[in-house]
């Protein structure tokens, strides 16, 4: 009788313990699933797409302030959507810090807040954007960024170029 009484209290205890363990595991799995679905996704960039700003110079175009940017494809894949690049410029003007997200314009005319491709250098040859709207490995795009304001004298100008797949190139220069 004592053996059956001891067994009758252990079995319900084991059942309760098993239910608690299974419930905890299911709850933990559910929480991890919700966290995964609601957390921001990281953009994974393959080593194949690498952009590099070789040079960025401040210039005074006839229309206004601009940057001449030499952007190289240092990776192993072609950047096919050159017009989808994000060009971001940060600088000080009248002692106010500005950050401009420039839009693409297929024009060499000075238009503040836009950027355009002056030409694509392939070896010793230059091509227009219209005839060569992509950037293969080893090629260089000469970009002109038209600024909305004139940077302060001696101001640090930082430019970042980001591809749709997340490759980023940065460069800083002074006016």
PDB file of C-alpha atoms in Angstrom:
ATOM      1  CA  UNK A   1       0.000   0.000   0.000  1.00  0.00           C
ATOM      2  CA  UNK A   2       2.819   2.415   0.762  1.00  0.00           C
ATOM      3  CA  UNK A   3       4.424   1.670  -2.580  1.00  0.00           C
ATOM      4  CA  UNK A   4       1.205   2.370  -4.467  1.00  0.00           C
ATOM      5  CA  UNK A   5       0.613   5.584  -2.488  1.00  0.00           C
ATOM      6  CA  UNK A   6       4.167   6.833  -3.277  1.00  0.00           C
ATOM      7  CA  UNK A   7       3.729   5.926  -6.918  1.00  0.00           C
ATOM      8  CA  UNK A   8       0.349   7.633  -7.080  1.00  0.00           C
ATOM      9  CA  UNK A   9       1.886  10.960  -5.971  1.00  0.00           C
ATOM     10  CA  UNK A  10       4.991  10.751  -8.200  1.00  0.00           C
ATOM     11  CA  UNK A  11       3.127  10.069 -11.465  1.00  0.00           C
ATOM     12  CA  UNK A  12       0.873  13.167 -11.256  1.00  0.00           C
ATOM     13  CA  UNK A  13       3.953  15.243 -10.333  1.00  0.00           C
ATOM     14  CA  UNK A  14       5.808  13.965 -13.412  1.00  0.00           C
ATOM     15  CA  UNK A  15       2.778  14.687 -15.620  1.00  0.00           C
ATOM     16  CA  UNK A  16       2.551  18.254 -14.262  1.00  0.00           C
ATOM     17  CA  UNK A  17       6.319  18.719 -14.783  1.00  0.00           C
ATOM     18  CA  UNK A  18       6.074  17.429 -18.376  1.00  0.00           C
ATOM     19  CA  UNK A  19       3.156  19.798 -19.109  1.00  0.00           C
ATOM     20  CA  UNK A  20       5.139  22.743 -17.687  1.00  0.00           C
ATOM     21  CA  UNK A  21       8.239  21.860 -19.786  1.00  0.00           C
ATOM     22  CA  UNK A  22       6.251  21.457 -23.023  1.00  0.00           C
ATOM     23  CA  UNK A  23       4.346  24.706 -22.361  1.00  0.00           C
ATOM     24  CA  UNK A  24       7.619  26.574 -21.711  1.00  0.00           C
ATOM     25  CA  UNK A  25       9.197  25.235 -24.904  1.00  0.00           C
ATOM     26  CA  UNK A  26       6.139  26.146 -26.994  1.00  0.00           C
ATOM     27  CA  UNK A  27       5.947  29.623 -25.456  1.00  0.00           C
ATOM     28  CA  UNK A  28       9.677  30.222 -26.058  1.00  0.00           C
ATOM     29  CA  UNK A  29       9.369  29.078 -29.694  1.00  0.00           C
ATOM     30  CA  UNK A  30       6.375  31.387 -30.179  1.00  0.00           C
ATOM     31  CA  UNK A  31       8.224  34.376 -28.688  1.00  0.00           C
ATOM     32  CA  UNK A  32      11.300  33.734 -30.858  1.00  0.00           C
ATOM     33  CA  UNK A  33       9.081  33.484 -33.949  1.00  0.00           C
ATOM     34  CA  UNK A  34       7.413  36.831 -33.166  1.00  0.00           C
ATOM     35  CA  UNK A  35      10.798  38.476 -32.511  1.00  0.00           C
ATOM     36  CA  UNK A  36      12.155  37.191 -35.827  1.00  0.00           C
ATOM     37  CA  UNK A  37       9.129  38.422 -37.776  1.00  0.00           C
ATOM     38  CA  UNK A  38       9.088  41.876 -36.185  1.00  0.00           C
ATOM     39  CA  UNK A  39      12.820  42.633 -36.010  1.00  0.00           C
ATOM     40  CA  UNK A  40      14.379  44.653 -38.853  1.00  0.00           C
ATOM     41  CA  UNK A  41      16.041  42.522 -41.483  1.00  0.00           C
ATOM     42  CA  UNK A  42      19.668  43.000 -42.262  1.00  0.00           C
ATOM     43  CA  UNK A  43      20.625  43.504 -45.867  1.00  0.00           C
ATOM     44  CA  UNK A  44      23.312  41.020 -46.676  1.00  0.00           C
ATOM     45  CA  UNK A  45      25.685  42.284 -49.316  1.00  0.00           C
ATOM     46  CA  UNK A  46      27.702  39.750 -51.187  1.00  0.00           C
ATOM     47  CA  UNK A  47      31.377  40.417 -51.573  1.00  0.00           C
ATOM     48  CA  UNK A  48      30.734  40.700 -55.306  1.00  0.00           C
ATOM     49  CA  UNK A  49      29.344  44.271 -55.189  1.00  0.00           C
ATOM     50  CA  UNK A  50      31.912  46.792 -53.990  1.00  0.00           C
ATOM     51  CA  UNK A  51      31.779  50.506 -54.774  1.00  0.00           C
ATOM     52  CA  UNK A  52      34.620  52.910 -54.061  1.00  0.00           C
ATOM     53  CA  UNK A  53      34.735  56.690 -54.325  1.00  0.00           C
ATOM     54  CA  UNK A  54      38.187  57.398 -55.744  1.00  0.00           C
ATOM     55  CA  UNK A  55      37.899  61.163 -55.542  1.00  0.00           C
ATOM     56  CA  UNK A  56      35.394  63.893 -54.727  1.00  0.00           C
ATOM     57  CA  UNK A  57      36.209  67.531 -55.478  1.00  0.00           C
ATOM     58  CA  UNK A  58      34.184  70.644 -54.731  1.00  0.00           C
ATOM     59  CA  UNK A  59      33.664  72.827 -57.803  1.00  0.00           C
ATOM     60  CA  UNK A  60      31.776  75.956 -58.726  1.00  0.00           C
ATOM     61  CA  UNK A  61      29.768  75.003 -61.805  1.00  0.00           C
ATOM     62  CA  UNK A  62      28.425  77.882 -63.887  1.00  0.00           C
ATOM     63  CA  UNK A  63      25.065  77.286 -62.218  1.00  0.00           C
ATOM     64  CA  UNK A  64      26.264  76.849 -58.650  1.00  0.00           C
ATOM     65  CA  UNK A  65      28.095  74.648 -56.132  1.00  0.00           C
ATOM     66  CA  UNK A  66      28.698  71.010 -57.019  1.00  0.00           C
ATOM     67  CA  UNK A  67      30.860  67.972 -56.383  1.00  0.00           C
ATOM     68  CA  UNK A  68      32.762  66.022 -59.013  1.00  0.00           C
ATOM     69  CA  UNK A  69      32.797  62.402 -57.860  1.00  0.00           C
ATOM     70  CA  UNK A  70      34.754  59.502 -59.371  1.00  0.00           C
ATOM     71  CA  UNK A  71      32.933  56.273 -58.431  1.00  0.00           C
ATOM     72  CA  UNK A  72      34.628  52.950 -59.223  1.00  0.00           C
ATOM     73  CA  UNK A  73      33.133  49.476 -59.348  1.00  0.00           C
ATOM     74  CA  UNK A  74      35.751  47.579 -57.336  1.00  0.00           C
ATOM     75  CA  UNK A  75      33.641  44.416 -57.120  1.00  0.00           C
ATOM     76  CA  UNK A  76      33.124  41.443 -59.387  1.00  0.00           C
ATOM     77  CA  UNK A  77      29.555  42.093 -60.588  1.00  0.00           C
ATOM     78  CA  UNK A  78      28.024  44.747 -62.813  1.00  0.00           C
ATOM     79  CA  UNK A  79      25.986  47.541 -61.228  1.00  0.00           C
ATOM     80  CA  UNK A  80      23.109  47.476 -63.704  1.00  0.00           C
ATOM     81  CA  UNK A  81      20.898  50.081 -62.065  1.00  0.00           C
ATOM     82  CA  UNK A  82      23.247  53.062 -61.963  1.00  0.00           C
ATOM     83  CA  UNK A  83      20.322  55.507 -61.924  1.00  0.00           C
ATOM     84  CA  UNK A  84      19.057  53.890 -58.682  1.00  0.00           C
ATOM     85  CA  UNK A  85      22.156  54.808 -56.681  1.00  0.00           C
ATOM     86  CA  UNK A  86      21.519  56.964 -53.612  1.00  0.00           C
ATOM     87  CA  UNK A  87      23.855  59.958 -53.397  1.00  0.00           C
ATOM     88  CA  UNK A  88      23.899  61.626 -49.976  1.00  0.00           C
ATOM     89  CA  UNK A  89      25.969  64.734 -49.242  1.00  0.00           C
ATOM     90  CA  UNK A  90      26.523  66.328 -45.832  1.00  0.00           C
ATOM     91  CA  UNK A  91      28.138  69.721 -45.265  1.00  0.00           C
ATOM     92  CA  UNK A  92      27.814  73.051 -43.434  1.00  0.00           C
ATOM     93  CA  UNK A  93      26.379  76.125 -45.094  1.00  0.00           C
ATOM     94  CA  UNK A  94      26.046  79.413 -43.172  1.00  0.00           C
ATOM     95  CA  UNK A  95      27.095  77.430 -40.068  1.00  0.00           C
ATOM     96  CA  UNK A  96      24.074  75.123 -40.442  1.00  0.00           C
ATOM     97  CA  UNK A  97      24.642  71.385 -40.913  1.00  0.00           C
ATOM     98  CA  UNK A  98      22.858  70.094 -44.010  1.00  0.00           C
ATOM     99  CA  UNK A  99      22.276  66.591 -45.322  1.00  0.00           C
ATOM    100  CA  UNK A 100      21.004  66.270 -48.887  1.00  0.00           C
ATOM    101  CA  UNK A 101      19.616  63.131 -50.492  1.00  0.00           C
ATOM    102  CA  UNK A 102      20.164  63.913 -54.145  1.00  0.00           C
ATOM    103  CA  UNK A 103      17.933  62.519 -56.899  1.00  0.00           C
ATOM    104  CA  UNK A 104      19.109  61.211 -60.268  1.00  0.00           C
ATOM    105  CA  UNK A 105      18.678  63.413 -63.322  1.00  0.00           C
ATOM    106  CA  UNK A 106      19.704  62.368 -66.808  1.00  0.00           C
ATOM    107  CA  UNK A 107      20.995  65.848 -67.548  1.00  0.00           C
ATOM    108  CA  UNK A 108      24.259  67.712 -67.235  1.00  0.00           C
ATOM    109  CA  UNK A 109      22.448  70.980 -66.505  1.00  0.00           C
ATOM    110  CA  UNK A 110      22.997  72.365 -63.027  1.00  0.00           C
ATOM    111  CA  UNK A 111      19.876  71.596 -60.997  1.00  0.00           C
ATOM    112  CA  UNK A 112      20.196  71.867 -57.203  1.00  0.00           C
ATOM    113  CA  UNK A 113      19.332  68.680 -55.330  1.00  0.00           C
ATOM    114  CA  UNK A 114      20.132  66.338 -58.245  1.00  0.00           C
ATOM    115  CA  UNK A 115      23.066  64.297 -59.503  1.00  0.00           C
ATOM    116  CA  UNK A 116      23.941  63.057 -62.964  1.00  0.00           C
ATOM    117  CA  UNK A 117      26.498  60.892 -64.708  1.00  0.00           C
ATOM    118  CA  UNK A 118      28.965  62.995 -66.719  1.00  0.00           C
ATOM    119  CA  UNK A 119      30.545  59.913 -68.325  1.00  0.00           C
ATOM    120  CA  UNK A 120      31.635  56.327 -67.775  1.00  0.00           C
ATOM    121  CA  UNK A 121      35.368  55.615 -68.090  1.00  0.00           C
ATOM    122  CA  UNK A 122      36.224  52.226 -69.567  1.00  0.00           C
ATOM    123  CA  UNK A 123      39.956  51.865 -69.975  1.00  0.00           C
ATOM    124  CA  UNK A 124      41.010  54.835 -72.113  1.00  0.00           C
ATOM    125  CA  UNK A 125      37.502  55.458 -73.487  1.00  0.00           C
ATOM    126  CA  UNK A 126      34.652  57.622 -72.233  1.00  0.00           C
ATOM    127  CA  UNK A 127      31.001  56.743 -72.757  1.00  0.00           C
ATOM    128  CA  UNK A 128      27.834  58.697 -72.087  1.00  0.00           C
ATOM    129  CA  UNK A 129      25.255  57.425 -69.624  1.00  0.00           C
ATOM    130  CA  UNK A 130      22.798  56.969 -72.506  1.00  0.00           C
ATOM    131  CA  UNK A 131      25.132  54.584 -74.331  1.00  0.00           C
ATOM    132  CA  UNK A 132      26.509  52.874 -71.203  1.00  0.00           C
ATOM    133  CA  UNK A 133      23.993  53.048 -68.280  1.00  0.00           C
ATOM    134  CA  UNK A 134      25.763  50.441 -66.121  1.00  0.00           C
ATOM    135  CA  UNK A 135      29.074  50.045 -64.321  1.00  0.00           C
ATOM    136  CA  UNK A 136      31.058  46.876 -64.922  1.00  0.00           C
ATOM    137  CA  UNK A 137      33.922  45.757 -62.667  1.00  0.00           C
ATOM    138  CA  UNK A 138      36.885  48.109 -63.053  1.00  0.00           C
ATOM    139  CA  UNK A 139      34.870  50.900 -64.685  1.00  0.00           C
ATOM    140  CA  UNK A 140      34.571  54.415 -63.245  1.00  0.00           C
ATOM    141  CA  UNK A 141      31.514  56.670 -63.324  1.00  0.00           C
ATOM    142  CA  UNK A 142      32.193  60.400 -63.217  1.00  0.00           C
ATOM    143  CA  UNK A 143      29.254  61.821 -61.271  1.00  0.00           C
ATOM    144  CA  UNK A 144      28.334  65.455 -60.763  1.00  0.00           C
ATOM    145  CA  UNK A 145      26.325  66.246 -57.617  1.00  0.00           C
ATOM    146  CA  UNK A 146      24.535  69.585 -57.701  1.00  0.00           C
ATOM    147  CA  UNK A 147      24.305  71.050 -54.182  1.00  0.00           C
ATOM    148  CA  UNK A 148      21.409  73.205 -53.040  1.00  0.00           C
ATOM    149  CA  UNK A 149      23.612  75.522 -50.942  1.00  0.00           C
ATOM    150  CA  UNK A 150      27.182  76.746 -51.032  1.00  0.00           C
ATOM    151  CA  UNK A 151      29.303  74.987 -48.370  1.00  0.00           C
ATOM    152  CA  UNK A 152      31.143  77.206 -45.896  1.00  0.00           C
ATOM    153  CA  UNK A 153      34.804  77.897 -46.640  1.00  0.00           C
ATOM    154  CA  UNK A 154      36.881  75.120 -45.034  1.00  0.00           C
ATOM    155  CA  UNK A 155      33.745  73.040 -44.394  1.00  0.00           C
ATOM    156  CA  UNK A 156      34.044  69.250 -44.384  1.00  0.00           C
ATOM    157  CA  UNK A 157      31.957  67.724 -47.181  1.00  0.00           C
ATOM    158  CA  UNK A 158      31.058  64.045 -46.827  1.00  0.00           C
ATOM    159  CA  UNK A 159      29.546  62.087 -49.708  1.00  0.00           C
ATOM    160  CA  UNK A 160      28.058  58.585 -49.517  1.00  0.00           C
ATOM    161  CA  UNK A 161      26.945  56.541 -52.515  1.00  0.00           C
ATOM    162  CA  UNK A 162      24.723  53.532 -51.800  1.00  0.00           C
ATOM    163  CA  UNK A 163      23.592  50.889 -54.285  1.00  0.00           C
ATOM    164  CA  UNK A 164      20.119  49.313 -54.188  1.00  0.00           C
ATOM    165  CA  UNK A 165      21.714  46.107 -52.873  1.00  0.00           C
ATOM    166  CA  UNK A 166      23.397  47.929 -49.976  1.00  0.00           C
ATOM    167  CA  UNK A 167      26.977  48.419 -51.160  1.00  0.00           C
ATOM    168  CA  UNK A 168      28.237  51.751 -49.804  1.00  0.00           C
ATOM    169  CA  UNK A 169      31.132  54.028 -50.680  1.00  0.00           C
ATOM    170  CA  UNK A 170      32.070  57.114 -48.652  1.00  0.00           C
ATOM    171  CA  UNK A 171      34.496  59.970 -49.160  1.00  0.00           C
ATOM    172  CA  UNK A 172      35.188  63.242 -47.406  1.00  0.00           C
ATOM    173  CA  UNK A 173      36.817  66.393 -48.680  1.00  0.00           C
ATOM    174  CA  UNK A 174      37.029  70.016 -47.637  1.00  0.00           C
ATOM    175  CA  UNK A 175      35.927  73.098 -49.491  1.00  0.00           C
TER     176      UNK A 175
END
